[in-house]
Amino acid sequence: MHIEESFICGKHTAADCEDGIVCTPNFVAVIDGSTSKTPFRLDPTMKNGRFAMLLIRNYIRQMTAEATLEEFCQGITSHIAEEYAERGISERMAAHPEERLTASAIVYSEHRKEVWMVGDCQAIVDGVFYENPKPYEQETAMQRADMIKGGMLPADARHAIEPQSHR
């Protein structure tokens, strides 16, 4: 594989950036850790989106070249569940899905010559645009916009629709 260019620019500093790129001989991935909607932090030194990105990046680094999309999804899900278990918070995560680590990723498998889009992603491959939006995202965004137009503060509107964003 030949990487033409790569660049990441976080909102604040490189140390708190929730986005990441990983390149191995077998995979190239762009990972977008999701910004937490709650103050809970799995690791007090960083935001949950960054922590999710780092876990996924490290998981991809150890995947076998022959890994499939299904194996990647099952493997990273298990990897994150193991992290919860090690921290003694599995029950909390089951009871509070809004606190779980989440991220989107686009992974290219050199062995399979496949692009995997997991989560809310967009990509251009050979000049063709691909997207993988959340099925309910547009509806939720419209509801939030209507609340704001009706006079609700944006933060209050986000809080009001938050339960819908964890379907």
PDB file of C-alpha atoms in Angstrom:
ATOM      1  CA  MET A   1       0.000   0.000   0.000  1.00  0.00           C
ATOM      2  CA  HIS A   2       1.062   3.547  -0.646  1.00  0.00           C
ATOM      3  CA  ILE A   3      -0.320   6.305   1.574  1.00  0.00           C
ATOM      4  CA  GLU A   4      -0.504   9.477  -0.498  1.00  0.00           C
ATOM      5  CA  GLU A   5      -1.145  11.802   2.442  1.00  0.00           C
ATOM      6  CA  SER A   6      -2.619  11.857   5.926  1.00  0.00           C
ATOM      7  CA  PHE A   7      -3.560  14.638   8.302  1.00  0.00           C
ATOM      8  CA  ILE A   8      -5.476  15.000  11.554  1.00  0.00           C
ATOM      9  CA  CYS A   9      -6.425  18.271  13.190  1.00  0.00           C
ATOM     10  CA  GLY A  10      -8.273  18.081  16.487  1.00  0.00           C
ATOM     11  CA  LYS A  11     -10.564  20.741  17.894  1.00  0.00           C
ATOM     12  CA  HIS A  12      -8.077  21.665  20.620  1.00  0.00           C
ATOM     13  CA  THR A  13      -4.763  19.796  20.970  1.00  0.00           C
ATOM     14  CA  ALA A  14      -3.272  16.633  19.520  1.00  0.00           C
ATOM     15  CA  ALA A  15      -3.360  15.099  23.012  1.00  0.00           C
ATOM     16  CA  ASP A  16      -7.148  15.345  23.268  1.00  0.00           C
ATOM     17  CA  CYS A  17      -7.995  14.651  19.624  1.00  0.00           C
ATOM     18  CA  GLU A  18     -10.641  11.929  19.294  1.00  0.00           C
ATOM     19  CA  ASP A  19      -9.664  11.088  15.699  1.00  0.00           C
ATOM     20  CA  GLY A  20      -6.935   8.699  14.676  1.00  0.00           C
ATOM     21  CA  ILE A  21      -5.253   7.002  11.749  1.00  0.00           C
ATOM     22  CA  VAL A  22      -3.590   3.621  11.871  1.00  0.00           C
ATOM     23  CA  CYS A  23      -1.472   2.116   9.098  1.00  0.00           C
ATOM     24  CA  THR A  24      -0.157  -1.442   9.217  1.00  0.00           C
ATOM     25  CA  PRO A  25       1.064  -3.652   6.387  1.00  0.00           C
ATOM     26  CA  ASN A  26      -2.447  -5.176   6.292  1.00  0.00           C
ATOM     27  CA  PHE A  27      -4.848  -2.371   7.212  1.00  0.00           C
ATOM     28  CA  VAL A  28      -5.335   1.357   6.977  1.00  0.00           C
ATOM     29  CA  ALA A  29      -8.040   2.899   9.124  1.00  0.00           C
ATOM     30  CA  VAL A  30      -9.476   6.278   9.969  1.00  0.00           C
ATOM     31  CA  ILE A  31     -11.172   6.260  13.367  1.00  0.00           C
ATOM     32  CA  ASP A  32     -13.511   8.940  14.705  1.00  0.00           C
ATOM     33  CA  GLY A  33     -14.096   8.581  18.432  1.00  0.00           C
ATOM     34  CA  SER A  34     -17.512   9.873  19.459  1.00  0.00           C
ATOM     35  CA  THR A  35     -17.656  12.825  21.816  1.00  0.00           C
ATOM     36  CA  SER A  36     -19.255  11.868  25.121  1.00  0.00           C
ATOM     37  CA  LYS A  37     -22.681  13.234  25.895  1.00  0.00           C
ATOM     38  CA  THR A  38     -22.157  12.665  29.637  1.00  0.00           C
ATOM     39  CA  PRO A  39     -19.429  13.706  32.107  1.00  0.00           C
ATOM     40  CA  PHE A  40     -18.530  10.056  32.903  1.00  0.00           C
ATOM     41  CA  ARG A  41     -14.957   9.115  31.878  1.00  0.00           C
ATOM     42  CA  LEU A  42     -13.634   5.568  31.677  1.00  0.00           C
ATOM     43  CA  ASP A  43     -10.122   6.955  31.952  1.00  0.00           C
ATOM     44  CA  PRO A  44      -9.944  10.234  33.874  1.00  0.00           C
ATOM     45  CA  THR A  45      -6.974  11.398  31.778  1.00  0.00           C
ATOM     46  CA  MET A  46      -8.909  11.586  28.501  1.00  0.00           C
ATOM     47  CA  LYS A  47     -12.298  11.907  26.852  1.00  0.00           C
ATOM     48  CA  ASN A  48     -14.176   8.694  26.065  1.00  0.00           C
ATOM     49  CA  GLY A  49     -13.997   9.379  22.322  1.00  0.00           C
ATOM     50  CA  ARG A  50     -10.202   9.446  22.448  1.00  0.00           C
ATOM     51  CA  PHE A  51     -10.126   6.329  24.617  1.00  0.00           C
ATOM     52  CA  ALA A  52     -12.397   4.502  22.139  1.00  0.00           C
ATOM     53  CA  MET A  53     -10.183   5.575  19.235  1.00  0.00           C
ATOM     54  CA  LEU A  54      -7.020   4.364  21.000  1.00  0.00           C
ATOM     55  CA  LEU A  55      -8.574   0.972  21.827  1.00  0.00           C
ATOM     56  CA  ILE A  56      -9.695   0.494  18.226  1.00  0.00           C
ATOM     57  CA  ARG A  57      -6.350   1.654  16.828  1.00  0.00           C
ATOM     58  CA  ASN A  58      -4.475  -0.789  19.055  1.00  0.00           C
ATOM     59  CA  TYR A  59      -6.878  -3.606  18.196  1.00  0.00           C
ATOM     60  CA  ILE A  60      -6.368  -3.071  14.455  1.00  0.00           C
ATOM     61  CA  ARG A  61      -2.598  -3.200  14.929  1.00  0.00           C
ATOM     62  CA  GLN A  62      -2.835  -6.793  16.200  1.00  0.00           C
ATOM     63  CA  MET A  63      -5.433  -8.142  13.700  1.00  0.00           C
ATOM     64  CA  THR A  64      -4.389 -10.909  11.344  1.00  0.00           C
ATOM     65  CA  ALA A  65      -4.206 -10.035   7.649  1.00  0.00           C
ATOM     66  CA  GLU A  66      -7.043 -12.464   6.891  1.00  0.00           C
ATOM     67  CA  ALA A  67      -9.516 -10.839   9.331  1.00  0.00           C
ATOM     68  CA  THR A  68     -13.015 -10.233   7.982  1.00  0.00           C
ATOM     69  CA  LEU A  69     -15.359  -7.336   8.667  1.00  0.00           C
ATOM     70  CA  GLU A  70     -17.430  -9.610  10.922  1.00  0.00           C
ATOM     71  CA  GLU A  71     -14.324 -10.683  12.847  1.00  0.00           C
ATOM     72  CA  PHE A  72     -13.277  -7.054  13.245  1.00  0.00           C
ATOM     73  CA  CYS A  73     -16.702  -6.013  14.586  1.00  0.00           C
ATOM     74  CA  GLN A  74     -16.987  -8.973  16.942  1.00  0.00           C
ATOM     75  CA  GLY A  75     -13.371  -8.642  18.034  1.00  0.00           C
ATOM     76  CA  ILE A  76     -13.444  -4.939  18.855  1.00  0.00           C
ATOM     77  CA  THR A  77     -16.779  -5.347  20.647  1.00  0.00           C
ATOM     78  CA  SER A  78     -15.234  -8.085  22.809  1.00  0.00           C
ATOM     79  CA  HIS A  79     -12.087  -6.012  23.320  1.00  0.00           C
ATOM     80  CA  ILE A  80     -14.114  -3.068  24.644  1.00  0.00           C
ATOM     81  CA  ALA A  81     -16.260  -5.392  26.815  1.00  0.00           C
ATOM     82  CA  GLU A  82     -13.037  -6.790  28.308  1.00  0.00           C
ATOM     83  CA  GLU A  83     -11.964  -3.227  29.115  1.00  0.00           C
ATOM     84  CA  TYR A  84     -15.250  -2.675  30.954  1.00  0.00           C
ATOM     85  CA  ALA A  85     -14.790  -5.955  32.856  1.00  0.00           C
ATOM     86  CA  GLU A  86     -11.199  -5.069  33.850  1.00  0.00           C
ATOM     87  CA  ARG A  87     -12.444  -1.752  35.230  1.00  0.00           C
ATOM     88  CA  GLY A  88     -15.366  -3.418  37.028  1.00  0.00           C
ATOM     89  CA  ILE A  89     -17.997  -1.394  35.163  1.00  0.00           C
ATOM     90  CA  SER A  90     -19.733  -3.978  32.966  1.00  0.00           C
ATOM     91  CA  GLU A  91     -23.009  -3.670  34.867  1.00  0.00           C
ATOM     92  CA  ARG A  92     -22.851   0.122  34.735  1.00  0.00           C
ATOM     93  CA  MET A  93     -22.331   0.055  30.959  1.00  0.00           C
ATOM     94  CA  ALA A  94     -25.285  -2.333  30.560  1.00  0.00           C
ATOM     95  CA  ALA A  95     -27.485   0.013  32.599  1.00  0.00           C
ATOM     96  CA  HIS A  96     -26.169   3.254  31.026  1.00  0.00           C
ATOM     97  CA  PRO A  97     -25.613   2.822  27.278  1.00  0.00           C
ATOM     98  CA  GLU A  98     -25.128   6.585  26.921  1.00  0.00           C
ATOM     99  CA  GLU A  99     -21.808   6.188  28.778  1.00  0.00           C
ATOM    100  CA  ARG A 100     -20.395   3.465  26.525  1.00  0.00           C
ATOM    101  CA  LEU A 101     -17.383   3.999  24.313  1.00  0.00           C
ATOM    102  CA  THR A 102     -18.401   4.634  20.712  1.00  0.00           C
ATOM    103  CA  ALA A 103     -16.631   5.446  17.494  1.00  0.00           C
ATOM    104  CA  SER A 104     -16.946   5.187  13.750  1.00  0.00           C
ATOM    105  CA  ALA A 105     -14.235   3.720  11.571  1.00  0.00           C
ATOM    106  CA  ILE A 106     -13.374   3.188   7.960  1.00  0.00           C
ATOM    107  CA  VAL A 107     -10.962   0.294   7.541  1.00  0.00           C
ATOM    108  CA  TYR A 108      -9.237  -0.825   4.345  1.00  0.00           C
ATOM    109  CA  SER A 109      -8.170  -4.482   4.266  1.00  0.00           C
ATOM    110  CA  GLU A 110      -5.221  -4.957   1.907  1.00  0.00           C
ATOM    111  CA  HIS A 111      -5.632  -8.752   1.937  1.00  0.00           C
ATOM    112  CA  ARG A 112      -9.346  -8.621   1.074  1.00  0.00           C
ATOM    113  CA  LYS A 113      -9.212  -5.431  -1.012  1.00  0.00           C
ATOM    114  CA  GLU A 114     -12.280  -4.246   0.918  1.00  0.00           C
ATOM    115  CA  VAL A 115     -13.295  -0.990   2.573  1.00  0.00           C
ATOM    116  CA  TRP A 116     -15.295  -1.496   5.769  1.00  0.00           C
ATOM    117  CA  MET A 117     -17.482   1.355   6.998  1.00  0.00           C
ATOM    118  CA  VAL A 118     -18.552   0.901  10.616  1.00  0.00           C
ATOM    119  CA  GLY A 119     -20.721   3.619  12.106  1.00  0.00           C
ATOM    120  CA  ASP A 120     -21.601   7.018  10.724  1.00  0.00           C
ATOM    121  CA  CYS A 121     -18.961   7.390   7.974  1.00  0.00           C
ATOM    122  CA  GLN A 122     -18.266   8.931   4.611  1.00  0.00           C
ATOM    123  CA  ALA A 123     -15.562   8.046   2.106  1.00  0.00           C
ATOM    124  CA  ILE A 124     -14.528   8.675  -1.462  1.00  0.00           C
ATOM    125  CA  VAL A 125     -13.031   5.631  -3.192  1.00  0.00           C
ATOM    126  CA  ASP A 126     -11.900   5.952  -6.808  1.00  0.00           C
ATOM    127  CA  GLY A 127     -13.926   9.152  -7.097  1.00  0.00           C
ATOM    128  CA  VAL A 128     -17.169   7.574  -5.861  1.00  0.00           C
ATOM    129  CA  PHE A 129     -18.812   8.960  -2.702  1.00  0.00           C
ATOM    130  CA  TYR A 130     -20.018   6.443  -0.113  1.00  0.00           C
ATOM    131  CA  GLU A 131     -21.853   7.148   3.134  1.00  0.00           C
ATOM    132  CA  ASN A 132     -23.127   5.066   6.011  1.00  0.00           C
ATOM    133  CA  PRO A 133     -25.371   7.399   8.031  1.00  0.00           C
ATOM    134  CA  LYS A 134     -27.331   6.363  11.083  1.00  0.00           C
ATOM    135  CA  PRO A 135     -30.821   5.429   9.834  1.00  0.00           C
ATOM    136  CA  TYR A 136     -32.622   7.710  12.293  1.00  0.00           C
ATOM    137  CA  GLU A 137     -30.113  10.580  12.379  1.00  0.00           C
ATOM    138  CA  GLN A 138     -31.951  12.927   9.995  1.00  0.00           C
ATOM    139  CA  GLU A 139     -35.227  12.530  11.886  1.00  0.00           C
ATOM    140  CA  THR A 140     -33.536  13.199  15.228  1.00  0.00           C
ATOM    141  CA  ALA A 141     -31.702  16.239  13.842  1.00  0.00           C
ATOM    142  CA  MET A 142     -34.978  17.686  12.549  1.00  0.00           C
ATOM    143  CA  GLN A 143     -36.641  17.191  15.952  1.00  0.00           C
ATOM    144  CA  ARG A 144     -33.760  18.975  17.658  1.00  0.00           C
ATOM    145  CA  ALA A 145     -33.882  21.833  15.133  1.00  0.00           C
ATOM    146  CA  ASP A 146     -37.636  22.232  15.716  1.00  0.00           C
ATOM    147  CA  MET A 147     -37.049  22.427  19.484  1.00  0.00           C
ATOM    148  CA  ILE A 148     -34.424  25.149  19.001  1.00  0.00           C
ATOM    149  CA  LYS A 149     -36.672  27.068  16.593  1.00  0.00           C
ATOM    150  CA  GLY A 150     -39.391  26.832  19.251  1.00  0.00           C
ATOM    151  CA  GLY A 151     -37.145  28.662  21.712  1.00  0.00           C
ATOM    152  CA  MET A 152     -35.321  25.832  23.474  1.00  0.00           C
ATOM    153  CA  LEU A 153     -31.607  26.318  24.151  1.00  0.00           C
ATOM    154  CA  PRO A 154     -29.400  24.065  21.967  1.00  0.00           C
ATOM    155  CA  ALA A 155     -27.970  22.248  25.025  1.00  0.00           C
ATOM    156  CA  ASP A 156     -31.486  21.581  26.319  1.00  0.00           C
ATOM    157  CA  ALA A 157     -32.611  20.331  22.907  1.00  0.00           C
ATOM    158  CA  ARG A 158     -29.610  17.966  22.774  1.00  0.00           C
ATOM    159  CA  HIS A 159     -30.478  16.667  26.227  1.00  0.00           C
ATOM    160  CA  ALA A 160     -34.141  16.196  25.237  1.00  0.00           C
ATOM    161  CA  ILE A 161     -33.302  14.033  22.191  1.00  0.00           C
ATOM    162  CA  GLU A 162     -30.349  12.217  23.781  1.00  0.00           C
ATOM    163  CA  PRO A 163     -32.330   9.049  24.643  1.00  0.00           C
ATOM    164  CA  GLN A 164     -33.195   8.681  20.946  1.00  0.00           C
ATOM    165  CA  SER A 165     -29.537   8.784  19.882  1.00  0.00           C
ATOM    166  CA  HIS A 166     -28.741   5.493  21.643  1.00  0.00           C
ATOM    167  CA  ARG A 167     -31.064   3.227  19.681  1.00  0.00           C
TER     168      ARG A 167
END
